[in-house]
Short mmCIF file of C-alpha atoms in Angstrom, two decimals:
data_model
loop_
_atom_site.label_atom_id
_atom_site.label_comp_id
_atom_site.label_asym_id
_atom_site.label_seq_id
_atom_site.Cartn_x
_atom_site.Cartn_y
_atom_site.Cartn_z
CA UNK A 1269 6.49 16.85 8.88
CA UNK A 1270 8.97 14.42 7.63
CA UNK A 1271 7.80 11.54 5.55
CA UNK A 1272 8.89 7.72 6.04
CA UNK A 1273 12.04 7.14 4.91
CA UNK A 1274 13.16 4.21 2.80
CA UNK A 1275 16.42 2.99 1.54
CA UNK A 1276 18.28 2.01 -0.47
CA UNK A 1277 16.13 2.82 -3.47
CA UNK A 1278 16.82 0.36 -5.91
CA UNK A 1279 19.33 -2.56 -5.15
CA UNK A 1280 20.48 -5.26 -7.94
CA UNK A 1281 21.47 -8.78 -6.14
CA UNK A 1282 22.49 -12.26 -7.33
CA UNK A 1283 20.17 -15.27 -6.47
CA UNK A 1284 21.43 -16.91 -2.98
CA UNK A 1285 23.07 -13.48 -2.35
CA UNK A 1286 21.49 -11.32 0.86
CA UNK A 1287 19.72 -7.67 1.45
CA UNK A 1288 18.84 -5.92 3.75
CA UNK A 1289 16.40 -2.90 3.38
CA UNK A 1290 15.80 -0.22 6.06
CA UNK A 1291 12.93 2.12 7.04
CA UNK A 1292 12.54 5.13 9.29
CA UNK A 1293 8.69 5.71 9.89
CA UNK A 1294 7.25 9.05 10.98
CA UNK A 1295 7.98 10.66 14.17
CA UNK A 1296 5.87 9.11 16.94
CA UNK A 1297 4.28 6.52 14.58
CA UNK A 1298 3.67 3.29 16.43
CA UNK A 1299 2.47 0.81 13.78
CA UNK A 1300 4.84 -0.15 11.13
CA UNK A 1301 4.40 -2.38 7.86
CA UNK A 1302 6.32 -3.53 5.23
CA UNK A 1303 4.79 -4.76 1.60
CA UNK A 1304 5.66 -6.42 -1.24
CA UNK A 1305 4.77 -5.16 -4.40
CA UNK A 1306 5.44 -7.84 -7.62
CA UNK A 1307 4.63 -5.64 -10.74
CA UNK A 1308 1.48 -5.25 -11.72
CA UNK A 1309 0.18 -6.48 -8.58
CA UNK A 1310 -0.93 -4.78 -5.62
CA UNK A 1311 0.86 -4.24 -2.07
CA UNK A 1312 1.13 -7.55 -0.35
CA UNK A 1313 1.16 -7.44 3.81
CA UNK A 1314 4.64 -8.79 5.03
CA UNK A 1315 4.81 -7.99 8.60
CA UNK A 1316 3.23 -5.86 10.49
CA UNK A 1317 4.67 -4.23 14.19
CA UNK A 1318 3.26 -2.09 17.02
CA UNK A 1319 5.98 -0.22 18.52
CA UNK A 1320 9.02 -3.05 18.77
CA UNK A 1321 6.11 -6.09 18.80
CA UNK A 1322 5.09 -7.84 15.96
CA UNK A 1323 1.42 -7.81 15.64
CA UNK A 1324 1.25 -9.98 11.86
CA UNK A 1325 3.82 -12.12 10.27
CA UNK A 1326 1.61 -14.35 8.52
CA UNK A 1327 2.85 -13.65 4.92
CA UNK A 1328 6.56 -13.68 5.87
CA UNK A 1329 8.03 -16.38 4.20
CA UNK A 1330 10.09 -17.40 7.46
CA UNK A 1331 12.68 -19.47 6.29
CA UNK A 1332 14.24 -16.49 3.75
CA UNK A 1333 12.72 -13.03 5.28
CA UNK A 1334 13.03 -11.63 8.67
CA UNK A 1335 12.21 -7.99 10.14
CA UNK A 1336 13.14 -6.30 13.25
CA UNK A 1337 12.36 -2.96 14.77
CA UNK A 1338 14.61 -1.56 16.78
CA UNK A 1339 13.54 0.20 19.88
CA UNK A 1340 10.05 0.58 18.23
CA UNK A 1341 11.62 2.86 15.66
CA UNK A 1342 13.27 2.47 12.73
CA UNK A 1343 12.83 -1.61 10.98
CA UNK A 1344 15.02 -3.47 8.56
CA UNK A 1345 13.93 -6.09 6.87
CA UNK A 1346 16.17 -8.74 5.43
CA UNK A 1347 16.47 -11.42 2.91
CA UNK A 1348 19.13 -14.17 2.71
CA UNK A 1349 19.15 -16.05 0.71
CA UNK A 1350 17.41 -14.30 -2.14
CA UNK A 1351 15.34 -15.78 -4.98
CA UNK A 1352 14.67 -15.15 -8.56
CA UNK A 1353 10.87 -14.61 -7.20
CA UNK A 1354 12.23 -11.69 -4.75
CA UNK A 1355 12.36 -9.24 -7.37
CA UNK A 1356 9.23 -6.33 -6.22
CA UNK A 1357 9.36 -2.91 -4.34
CA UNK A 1358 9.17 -3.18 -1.02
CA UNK A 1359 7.19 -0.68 0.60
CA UNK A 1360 7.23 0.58 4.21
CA UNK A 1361 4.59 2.05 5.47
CA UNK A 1362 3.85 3.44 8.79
CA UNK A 1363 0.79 5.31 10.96
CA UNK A 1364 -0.24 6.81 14.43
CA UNK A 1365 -1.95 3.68 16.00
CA UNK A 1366 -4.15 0.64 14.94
CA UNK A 1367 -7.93 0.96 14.12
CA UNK A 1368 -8.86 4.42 12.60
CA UNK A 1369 -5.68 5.71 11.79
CA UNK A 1370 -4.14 7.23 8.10
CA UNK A 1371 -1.28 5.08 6.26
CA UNK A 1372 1.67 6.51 5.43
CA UNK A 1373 3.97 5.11 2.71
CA UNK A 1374 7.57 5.34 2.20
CA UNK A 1375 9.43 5.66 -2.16
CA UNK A 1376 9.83 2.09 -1.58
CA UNK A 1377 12.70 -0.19 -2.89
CA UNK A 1378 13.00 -1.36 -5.84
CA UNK A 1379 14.79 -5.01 -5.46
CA UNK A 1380 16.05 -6.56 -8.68
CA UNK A 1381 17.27 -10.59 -8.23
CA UNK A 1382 19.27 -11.47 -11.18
CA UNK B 43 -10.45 -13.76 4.45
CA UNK B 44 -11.19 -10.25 3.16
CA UNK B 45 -10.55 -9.78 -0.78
CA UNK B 46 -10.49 -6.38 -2.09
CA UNK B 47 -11.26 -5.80 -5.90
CA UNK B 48 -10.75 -3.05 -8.40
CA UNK B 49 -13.04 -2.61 -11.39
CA UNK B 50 -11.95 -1.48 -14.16
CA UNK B 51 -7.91 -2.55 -14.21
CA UNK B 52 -6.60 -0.30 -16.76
CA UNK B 53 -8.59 2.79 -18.09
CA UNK B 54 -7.56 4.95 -20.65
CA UNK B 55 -9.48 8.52 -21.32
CA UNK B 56 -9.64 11.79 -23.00
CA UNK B 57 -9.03 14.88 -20.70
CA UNK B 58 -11.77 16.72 -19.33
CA UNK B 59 -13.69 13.57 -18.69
CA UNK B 60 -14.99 12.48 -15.23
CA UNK B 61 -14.15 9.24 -13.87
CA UNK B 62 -15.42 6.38 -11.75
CA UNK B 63 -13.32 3.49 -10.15
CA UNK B 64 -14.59 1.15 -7.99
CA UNK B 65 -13.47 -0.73 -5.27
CA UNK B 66 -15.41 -3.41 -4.03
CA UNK B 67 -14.64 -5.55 -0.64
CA UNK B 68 -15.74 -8.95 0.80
CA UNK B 69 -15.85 -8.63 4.76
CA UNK B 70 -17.85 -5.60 5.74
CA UNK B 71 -16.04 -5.36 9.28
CA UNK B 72 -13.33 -2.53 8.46
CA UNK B 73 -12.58 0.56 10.44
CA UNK B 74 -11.69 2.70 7.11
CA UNK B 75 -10.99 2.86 3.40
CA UNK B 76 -7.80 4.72 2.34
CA UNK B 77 -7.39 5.41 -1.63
CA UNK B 78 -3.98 5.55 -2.89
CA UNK B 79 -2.19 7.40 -5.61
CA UNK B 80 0.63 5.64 -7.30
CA UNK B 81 2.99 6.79 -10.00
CA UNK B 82 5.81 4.75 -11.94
CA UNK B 83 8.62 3.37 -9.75
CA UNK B 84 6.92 5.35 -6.68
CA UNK B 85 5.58 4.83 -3.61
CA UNK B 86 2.14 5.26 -2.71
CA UNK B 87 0.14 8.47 -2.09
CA UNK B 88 -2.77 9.01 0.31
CA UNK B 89 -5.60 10.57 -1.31
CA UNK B 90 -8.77 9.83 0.65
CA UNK B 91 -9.47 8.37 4.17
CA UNK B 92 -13.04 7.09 4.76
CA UNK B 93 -13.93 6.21 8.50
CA UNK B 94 -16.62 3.52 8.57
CA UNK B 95 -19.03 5.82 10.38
CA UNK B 96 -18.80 8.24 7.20
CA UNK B 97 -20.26 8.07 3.36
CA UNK B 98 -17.94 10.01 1.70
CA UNK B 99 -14.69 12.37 1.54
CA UNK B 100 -13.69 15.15 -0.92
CA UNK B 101 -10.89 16.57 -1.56
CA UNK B 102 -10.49 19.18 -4.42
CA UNK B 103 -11.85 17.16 -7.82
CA UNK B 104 -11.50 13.92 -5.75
CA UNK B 105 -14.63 12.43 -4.25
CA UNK B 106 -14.54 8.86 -2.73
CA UNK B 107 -17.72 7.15 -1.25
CA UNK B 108 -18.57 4.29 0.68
CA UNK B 109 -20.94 1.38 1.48
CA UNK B 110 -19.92 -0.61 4.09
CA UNK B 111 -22.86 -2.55 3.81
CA UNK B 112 -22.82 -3.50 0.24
CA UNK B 113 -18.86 -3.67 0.69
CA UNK B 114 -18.24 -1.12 -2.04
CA UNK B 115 -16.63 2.09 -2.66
CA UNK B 116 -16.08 4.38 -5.48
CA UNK B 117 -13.71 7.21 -6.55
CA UNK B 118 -14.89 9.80 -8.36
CA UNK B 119 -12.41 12.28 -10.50
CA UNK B 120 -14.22 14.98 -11.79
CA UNK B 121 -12.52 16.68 -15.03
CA UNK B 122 -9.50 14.46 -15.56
CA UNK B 123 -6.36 16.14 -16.25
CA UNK B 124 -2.90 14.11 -18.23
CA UNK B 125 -1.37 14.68 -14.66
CA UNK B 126 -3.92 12.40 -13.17
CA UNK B 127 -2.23 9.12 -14.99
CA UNK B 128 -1.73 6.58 -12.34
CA UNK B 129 -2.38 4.12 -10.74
CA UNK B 130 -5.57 3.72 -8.26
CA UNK B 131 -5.49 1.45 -5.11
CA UNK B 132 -7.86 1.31 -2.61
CA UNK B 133 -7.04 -0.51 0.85
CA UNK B 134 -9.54 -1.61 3.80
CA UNK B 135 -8.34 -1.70 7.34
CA UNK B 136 -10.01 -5.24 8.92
CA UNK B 137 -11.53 -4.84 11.95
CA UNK B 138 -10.86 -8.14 13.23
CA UNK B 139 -7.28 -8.02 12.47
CA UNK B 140 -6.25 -4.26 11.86
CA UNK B 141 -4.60 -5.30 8.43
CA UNK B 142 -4.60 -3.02 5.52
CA UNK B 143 -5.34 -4.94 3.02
CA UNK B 144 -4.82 -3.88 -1.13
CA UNK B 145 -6.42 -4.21 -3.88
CA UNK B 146 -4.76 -4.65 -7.29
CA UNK B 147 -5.41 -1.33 -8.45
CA UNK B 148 -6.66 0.87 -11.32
CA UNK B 149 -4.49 1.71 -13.87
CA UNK B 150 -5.74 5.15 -15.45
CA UNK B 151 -3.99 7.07 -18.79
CA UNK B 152 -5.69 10.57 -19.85
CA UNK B 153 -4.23 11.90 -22.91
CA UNK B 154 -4.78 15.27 -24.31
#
């Protein structure tokens, strides 16, 4: 069974420049997350979507971030612009259904704001 | 708001040792506990799923228990090995809100 899949892995931006970062969970996976990881810290909820709906955004910092998924598949997740504060991995993450259900996490991205 | 905690946050040990890290959580209304494995510049690993109905999991020299009433859980690591250096998270899915939510981890060196 394939794994989620993440990419890029590692992307170096300028402050005020955008990213985008995309994720393909596991086959037949309906809940989807994406985390931010500062270093040293650990995974911090973003957003949160079953199938195409978002089910938590409450972390998303709105006014920079936003995250689609796309026929309750694959997600992107975008920032623009980008702070100095930006810099983390970003992790997707994905599983079978809410409630009592296994996570699954993608190699992440490692996003460098210079 | 459910906080999750990890006790100790960096642990350093001689092989062959066996282990405890502990994982304690504020709301006691989860549906599971998942502990992670993570290695440098990784992503994250799944060890150990605990439903809330069960006490414990194994899995080779991995043991993880749970309290849902005391809102605590602990990994066990029996005989440590160097290839065992990672780090440790342990998540909780809420029940109110299905969010899986981290804690900051244990941070564990063996040397030989």
């Amino acid at each position: 069974e394939a794994g989620v899949a993440q990419s890029p892995r590692y992307k170096i931006i300028e402050k005020r420049q955008s990213v985008a970062f995309w994720c393909n969970p596991i086959s037949g996976h309906a809940t989807l997350y994406w985390y931010q990881q500062i270093l040293g810290q650990g995974p911090k909820l973003l957003i949160q979507f079953q199938n195409n709906g978002v089910v938590d955004d409450s972390q998303l910092p709105k006014d920079r971030f936003s995250a689609e998924r796309l026929k309750g598949v694959d997600s992107t997740l975008k920032i623009q612009p980008a702070k100095l504060e930006d810099s983390a991995v970003y992790l997707c993450a994905s599983s079978t259904g809410p409630m009592n259900t296994e996570a699954f996490f993608g190699q992440g991205t490692r996003l460098t704001v210079v | 708001k459910q906080e999750v905690t990890q006790i100790p946050a960096a642990l350093s040990v001689p092989e062959g040792e066996n282990l405890v890290l502990n994982c304690s959580f504020t709301d006691s209304a989860i549906y599971n506990l998942q502990w992670f494995r993570q290695d440098p510049g990784k992503g994250l690993t799944s060890l150990l799923l605990i439903q809330s109905s069960q006490r414990e999991q194994t899995s080779g020299r991995l043991n993880a228990s749970l309290d849902k009433s005391s809102g605590r859980s602990t990994l066990y690591i029996a005989a440590s090995q160097p290839g065992d250096s990672a780090t440790y998270l342990c998540a909780v899915r809420e029940g109110n809100t299905d969010k899986l939510i981290f804690g900051t981890g244990t941070r564990l060196q063996v040397f030989p």
